[in-house]
Amino acid sequence: MAQTINGKQVSQRVKDEVREQALKLHEQGITPGLAVVIVGDNPASRVYVNSKKKACSEVGIYSEEYALPQETTQEELLKLVEELNQKEDISGILVQLPLPAQIDEKTIINAINPNKDVDAFHPVNVGKIMIGDYDFLPCTPAGIMDLIAETGVEIEGKNCVVVGRSNIVGKPMAMLMLHKNATVTITHSKTRNLKEICQQADILIVAIGKANFITGEMVKEGAVVIDVGMNRLEDGKLCGDVEFASASQKAGFITPVPGGVGPMTIATLMRNTIKAAELNATKSK
């Protein structure tokens, strides 16, 4: 039976560290600040934005919210991003995705100052992650690295399988595991023999967005299983991309949904905002 990796506990430790760092910055006259921009009224986005604002207040980070109507144009959003790039009291800028159809996400991400890009989606930051010389890491993959560290399992030399190839989780996750000397396989919707590939994984990271997609028979005995999925079933219950009941019979360690990866994503965002505040303070000297 697997040990459950408690994301709430690990994220609380990260937030405690961030609070101490924020306090030190305040003593130096530096106020870390996060601007969160939300366009439209996507219910899931609203939940995420509220969670981020709450976390900011917990750790001593100043936050501003910009809630724009659904019909906002790309030009209007670009103008706001440029204003936030110039604001000295804003260390980090987060534009909540997805954006309405009339706005090109890539154009908006590219407009954010890389030193304020706390999501680490800007091409400059993506390139830095690729070569292993980065300022920021994407929040979910970085949080997952903390969760794996919590297990005490050594990454070096292990077989790691990432299910999903998104720019937000799958691809950067693979790079971070590679930097830790894992042997990495990225799988996706066109992968053949997925079951057999997953069965070889010492560390299995699942971010495919399909409820209960990975079952216990696809999990190697004693593996570390990280479930990034967040799906709502017809009965209203939340579940991950991994079928927890069967997978936990085989895995050595497993993250629950909710209470696993989710809290770490927000804690890492707080850590990135502190890093941005330090970075921008150095640049302005």
CSV table of C-alpha atoms in Angstrom, one decimal:
chain,number,residue,atom,x,y,z
A,1,MET,CA,0.0,0.0,0.0
A,2,ALA,CA,1.4,3.4,-1.0
A,3,GLN,CA,2.4,6.2,1.3
A,4,THR,CA,0.4,9.3,0.5
A,5,ILE,CA,2.5,12.4,-0.2
A,6,ASN,CA,0.8,15.2,1.6
A,7,GLY,CA,0.9,18.3,-0.6
A,8,LYS,CA,-0.8,20.5,2.0
A,9,GLN,CA,2.0,19.8,4.5
A,10,VAL,CA,4.9,20.4,2.0
A,11,SER,CA,3.2,23.5,0.6
A,12,GLN,CA,2.8,24.9,4.1
A,13,ARG,CA,6.6,24.5,4.7
A,14,VAL,CA,7.3,26.4,1.4
A,15,LYS,CA,4.9,29.2,2.4
A,16,ASP,CA,6.5,29.5,5.8
A,17,GLU,CA,9.9,29.9,4.1
A,18,VAL,CA,8.4,32.5,1.7
A,19,ARG,CA,6.9,34.4,4.6
A,20,GLU,CA,10.4,34.7,6.2
A,21,GLN,CA,11.9,35.8,2.9
A,22,ALA,CA,9.1,38.4,2.4
A,23,LEU,CA,9.8,39.7,5.9
A,24,LYS,CA,13.5,40.2,5.2
A,25,LEU,CA,12.7,42.0,1.9
A,26,HIS,CA,10.3,44.3,3.8
A,27,GLU,CA,13.1,45.1,6.2
A,28,GLN,CA,15.2,46.1,3.2
A,29,GLY,CA,12.4,48.4,1.9
A,30,ILE,CA,11.4,46.0,-0.8
A,31,THR,CA,7.7,45.0,-1.1
A,32,PRO,CA,7.1,41.9,-3.2
A,33,GLY,CA,4.0,42.4,-5.2
A,34,LEU,CA,1.9,40.1,-7.5
A,35,ALA,CA,-0.5,41.3,-10.2
A,36,VAL,CA,-3.1,38.7,-11.2
A,37,VAL,CA,-5.1,39.4,-14.4
A,38,ILE,CA,-8.3,37.5,-15.1
A,39,VAL,CA,-10.3,38.0,-18.3
A,40,GLY,CA,-13.9,36.8,-18.3
A,41,ASP,CA,-15.8,34.7,-15.8
A,42,ASN,CA,-14.5,31.2,-16.1
A,43,PRO,CA,-15.5,29.6,-12.8
A,44,ALA,CA,-12.3,27.4,-12.5
A,45,SER,CA,-10.1,30.5,-13.2
A,46,ARG,CA,-12.0,32.5,-10.5
A,47,VAL,CA,-11.3,29.7,-8.0
A,48,TYR,CA,-7.6,29.7,-8.9
A,49,VAL,CA,-7.3,33.5,-8.7
A,50,ASN,CA,-9.0,33.6,-5.3
A,51,SER,CA,-6.6,30.9,-4.0
A,52,LYS,CA,-3.6,32.9,-5.2
A,53,LYS,CA,-4.8,36.1,-3.6
A,54,LYS,CA,-5.4,34.3,-0.3
A,55,ALA,CA,-1.9,32.8,-0.4
A,56,CYS,CA,-0.4,36.2,-1.0
A,57,SER,CA,-2.1,37.6,2.1
A,58,GLU,CA,-0.9,34.6,4.1
A,59,VAL,CA,2.8,35.1,3.2
A,60,GLY,CA,3.1,38.9,3.2
A,61,ILE,CA,3.0,39.5,-0.5
A,62,TYR,CA,1.1,42.6,-1.8
A,63,SER,CA,-1.4,41.6,-4.5
A,64,GLU,CA,-3.5,43.4,-7.1
A,65,GLU,CA,-6.3,41.9,-9.1
A,66,TYR,CA,-7.4,43.1,-12.5
A,67,ALA,CA,-10.7,41.5,-13.5
A,68,LEU,CA,-11.5,42.3,-17.1
A,69,PRO,CA,-14.7,41.6,-19.0
A,70,GLN,CA,-15.0,38.7,-21.4
A,71,GLU,CA,-15.1,41.1,-24.4
A,72,THR,CA,-11.7,42.7,-23.6
A,73,THR,CA,-9.6,43.1,-26.7
A,74,GLN,CA,-6.1,41.9,-27.2
A,75,GLU,CA,-4.9,45.5,-27.5
A,76,GLU,CA,-6.5,46.4,-24.2
A,77,LEU,CA,-4.9,43.5,-22.4
A,78,LEU,CA,-1.5,44.3,-24.0
A,79,LYS,CA,-1.8,47.8,-22.7
A,80,LEU,CA,-2.4,46.6,-19.2
A,81,VAL,CA,0.5,44.2,-19.3
A,82,GLU,CA,2.8,47.0,-20.4
A,83,GLU,CA,1.6,49.2,-17.5
A,84,LEU,CA,2.3,46.4,-15.1
A,85,ASN,CA,5.7,45.8,-16.6
A,86,GLN,CA,6.5,49.4,-15.7
A,87,LYS,CA,5.0,49.4,-12.1
A,88,GLU,CA,7.7,49.3,-9.5
A,89,ASP,CA,5.5,47.9,-6.8
A,90,ILE,CA,4.6,44.8,-9.0
A,91,SER,CA,7.3,42.1,-8.9
A,92,GLY,CA,5.4,39.4,-10.7
A,93,ILE,CA,2.6,39.4,-13.4
A,94,LEU,CA,0.3,36.4,-13.8
A,95,VAL,CA,-2.3,36.4,-16.6
A,96,GLN,CA,-4.7,33.6,-15.8
A,97,LEU,CA,-5.2,31.1,-18.6
A,98,PRO,CA,-7.2,30.2,-20.6
A,99,LEU,CA,-8.0,33.6,-22.3
A,100,PRO,CA,-11.1,34.3,-24.5
A,101,ALA,CA,-10.9,33.3,-28.1
A,102,GLN,CA,-10.2,36.8,-29.4
A,103,ILE,CA,-6.9,37.0,-27.5
A,104,ASP,CA,-3.8,35.2,-28.6
A,105,GLU,CA,-2.2,33.7,-25.5
A,106,LYS,CA,1.3,33.5,-27.0
A,107,THR,CA,1.2,37.3,-27.8
A,108,ILE,CA,0.2,38.1,-24.2
A,109,ILE,CA,2.8,35.8,-22.6
A,110,ASN,CA,5.6,37.2,-24.9
A,111,ALA,CA,4.6,40.8,-23.8
A,112,ILE,CA,5.3,40.1,-20.1
A,113,ASN,CA,8.7,41.2,-18.9
A,114,PRO,CA,10.7,38.0,-18.4
A,115,ASN,CA,11.9,39.2,-15.0
A,116,LYS,CA,8.2,39.5,-13.9
A,117,ASP,CA,7.1,36.2,-15.6
A,118,VAL,CA,6.3,34.2,-12.4
A,119,ASP,CA,4.6,31.5,-14.4
A,120,ALA,CA,7.9,31.0,-16.4
A,121,PHE,CA,6.0,30.7,-19.7
A,122,HIS,CA,8.0,33.5,-21.6
A,123,PRO,CA,10.3,32.0,-24.3
A,124,VAL,CA,13.3,33.6,-22.6
A,125,ASN,CA,12.5,31.7,-19.4
A,126,VAL,CA,11.6,28.5,-21.3
A,127,GLY,CA,15.0,28.7,-23.0
A,128,LYS,CA,16.8,29.1,-19.6
A,129,ILE,CA,15.0,26.1,-18.2
A,130,MET,CA,16.1,24.1,-21.3
A,131,ILE,CA,19.8,24.8,-20.6
A,132,GLY,CA,19.4,24.5,-16.8
A,133,ASP,CA,20.3,28.1,-16.0
A,134,TYR,CA,17.0,29.6,-14.9
A,135,ASP,CA,15.5,32.3,-12.7
A,136,PHE,CA,12.0,30.8,-12.5
A,137,LEU,CA,10.5,27.4,-12.9
A,138,PRO,CA,6.9,26.8,-13.9
A,139,CYS,CA,4.9,26.4,-10.7
A,140,THR,CA,3.5,23.0,-11.2
A,141,PRO,CA,6.7,21.1,-12.3
A,142,ALA,CA,8.7,22.9,-9.6
A,143,GLY,CA,6.1,21.9,-6.9
A,144,ILE,CA,6.3,18.3,-8.2
A,145,MET,CA,10.1,18.3,-7.6
A,146,ASP,CA,9.4,19.3,-4.0
A,147,LEU,CA,6.9,16.4,-3.6
A,148,ILE,CA,9.3,13.9,-5.1
A,149,ALA,CA,12.1,15.2,-2.7
A,150,GLU,CA,9.7,14.6,0.2
A,151,THR,CA,9.6,10.8,-0.6
A,152,GLY,CA,13.4,10.6,-0.2
A,153,VAL,CA,13.6,8.7,-3.4
A,154,GLU,CA,16.8,9.4,-5.4
A,155,ILE,CA,15.9,10.6,-8.9
A,156,GLU,CA,19.4,10.0,-10.5
A,157,GLY,CA,19.4,7.0,-12.8
A,158,LYS,CA,15.7,6.3,-12.4
A,159,ASN,CA,13.2,5.7,-15.2
A,160,CYS,CA,10.8,8.6,-15.3
A,161,VAL,CA,7.7,8.5,-17.5
A,162,VAL,CA,5.7,11.8,-18.1
A,163,VAL,CA,2.2,11.2,-19.4
A,164,GLY,CA,1.3,14.5,-21.3
A,165,ARG,CA,3.3,16.9,-23.3
A,166,SER,CA,1.9,20.4,-22.5
A,167,ASN,CA,4.1,23.5,-22.4
A,168,ILE,CA,2.8,24.1,-18.9
A,169,VAL,CA,3.5,20.7,-17.2
A,170,GLY,CA,4.7,17.9,-19.5
A,171,LYS,CA,7.6,19.4,-21.3
A,172,PRO,CA,9.2,21.5,-18.5
A,173,MET,CA,8.7,18.5,-16.1
A,174,ALA,CA,10.7,16.3,-18.4
A,175,MET,CA,13.5,18.9,-18.5
A,176,LEU,CA,13.6,19.2,-14.7
A,177,MET,CA,13.9,15.4,-14.3
A,178,LEU,CA,16.6,15.3,-17.0
A,179,HIS,CA,18.5,18.0,-15.1
A,180,LYS,CA,18.4,15.5,-12.1
A,181,ASN,CA,19.8,12.7,-14.3
A,182,ALA,CA,16.7,10.7,-14.7
A,183,THR,CA,16.1,8.8,-17.9
A,184,VAL,CA,13.0,10.4,-19.2
A,185,THR,CA,10.2,9.2,-21.6
A,186,ILE,CA,7.5,11.6,-22.6
A,187,THR,CA,4.2,9.9,-23.7
A,188,HIS,CA,1.1,11.5,-25.2
A,189,SER,CA,-2.1,10.7,-27.1
A,190,LYS,CA,-0.2,9.2,-30.0
A,191,THR,CA,2.0,6.9,-27.9
A,192,ARG,CA,1.8,3.2,-28.6
A,193,ASN,CA,2.2,0.6,-25.8
A,194,LEU,CA,1.4,3.2,-23.2
A,195,LYS,CA,0.6,0.6,-20.6
A,196,GLU,CA,4.0,-1.2,-21.0
A,197,ILE,CA,5.9,2.1,-20.9
A,198,CYS,CA,4.2,3.2,-17.7
A,199,GLN,CA,4.9,-0.2,-16.2
A,200,GLN,CA,8.7,0.6,-16.5
A,201,ALA,CA,8.4,3.9,-14.6
A,202,ASP,CA,10.2,4.3,-11.3
A,203,ILE,CA,8.6,7.8,-11.2
A,204,LEU,CA,5.3,8.2,-13.1
A,205,ILE,CA,4.0,11.8,-13.6
A,206,VAL,CA,0.5,12.0,-15.1
A,207,ALA,CA,-0.8,15.2,-16.6
A,208,ILE,CA,-3.2,14.2,-19.3
A,209,GLY,CA,-6.5,15.7,-18.2
A,210,LYS,CA,-8.5,12.5,-18.3
A,211,ALA,CA,-10.2,11.2,-15.2
A,212,ASN,CA,-8.9,7.9,-13.8
A,213,PHE,CA,-6.9,7.3,-17.0
A,214,ILE,CA,-4.0,5.5,-15.4
A,215,THR,CA,-5.0,2.4,-13.5
A,216,GLY,CA,-3.1,0.2,-11.0
A,217,GLU,CA,-2.2,-2.4,-13.7
A,218,MET,CA,-0.1,0.4,-15.4
A,219,VAL,CA,1.9,1.2,-12.3
A,220,LYS,CA,5.2,-0.5,-11.5
A,221,GLU,CA,5.5,-2.0,-8.0
A,222,GLY,CA,6.9,0.6,-5.6
A,223,ALA,CA,6.8,3.5,-8.0
A,224,VAL,CA,6.4,7.2,-7.1
A,225,VAL,CA,3.2,8.3,-8.8
A,226,ILE,CA,2.4,12.0,-9.2
A,227,ASP,CA,-1.1,12.9,-10.3
A,228,VAL,CA,-1.4,16.4,-11.8
A,229,GLY,CA,-5.0,15.9,-13.0
A,230,MET,CA,-8.0,17.7,-11.5
A,231,ASN,CA,-11.2,16.4,-13.0
A,232,ARG,CA,-14.8,16.8,-11.7
A,233,LEU,CA,-17.0,13.7,-12.0
A,234,GLU,CA,-20.7,13.7,-12.7
A,235,ASP,CA,-21.5,13.4,-9.0
A,236,GLY,CA,-19.5,16.5,-8.4
A,237,LYS,CA,-16.5,14.8,-6.8
A,238,LEU,CA,-12.9,15.7,-7.8
A,239,CYS,CA,-10.6,13.1,-9.0
A,240,GLY,CA,-7.2,12.9,-10.7
A,241,ASP,CA,-5.9,11.4,-13.9
A,242,VAL,CA,-4.8,8.3,-11.8
A,243,GLU,CA,-7.3,5.8,-10.4
A,244,PHE,CA,-6.2,6.3,-6.8
A,245,ALA,CA,-7.7,3.1,-5.3
A,246,SER,CA,-6.0,0.6,-7.7
A,247,ALA,CA,-2.7,2.6,-8.2
A,248,SER,CA,-2.2,3.0,-4.4
A,249,GLN,CA,-2.1,-0.8,-4.1
A,250,LYS,CA,1.0,-0.9,-6.3
A,251,ALA,CA,2.8,2.4,-5.8
A,252,GLY,CA,5.3,3.1,-3.1
A,253,PHE,CA,4.3,6.8,-3.0
A,254,ILE,CA,1.3,8.6,-4.5
A,255,THR,CA,-0.2,12.1,-4.4
A,256,PRO,CA,-3.9,12.4,-3.6
A,257,VAL,CA,-6.4,14.6,-5.5
A,258,PRO,CA,-7.2,17.1,-4.1
A,259,GLY,CA,-4.4,17.9,-1.6
A,260,GLY,CA,-1.4,16.8,-3.6
A,261,VAL,CA,0.0,18.8,-6.5
A,262,GLY,CA,-2.5,21.7,-6.3
A,263,PRO,CA,-1.3,23.3,-3.1
A,264,MET,CA,2.3,23.1,-4.3
A,265,THR,CA,1.5,25.0,-7.5
A,266,ILE,CA,0.3,28.0,-5.5
A,267,ALA,CA,3.1,27.8,-2.9
A,268,THR,CA,5.7,27.8,-5.8
A,269,LEU,CA,4.0,30.8,-7.3
A,270,MET,CA,4.6,32.6,-4.0
A,271,ARG,CA,8.3,31.5,-4.1
A,272,ASN,CA,8.6,32.8,-7.7
A,273,THR,CA,7.2,36.2,-6.7
A,274,ILE,CA,9.8,36.5,-4.0
A,275,LYS,CA,12.5,35.6,-6.5
A,276,ALA,CA,11.1,38.2,-8.9
A,277,ALA,CA,11.1,40.9,-6.2
A,278,GLU,CA,14.8,40.1,-5.5
A,279,LEU,CA,15.6,40.1,-9.2
A,280,ASN,CA,13.9,43.4,-10.0
A,281,ALA,CA,15.5,45.0,-6.9
A,282,THR,CA,18.9,44.0,-8.2
A,283,LYS,CA,18.2,45.3,-11.7
A,284,SER,CA,17.0,48.7,-10.5
A,285,LYS,CA,20.1,49.4,-8.6
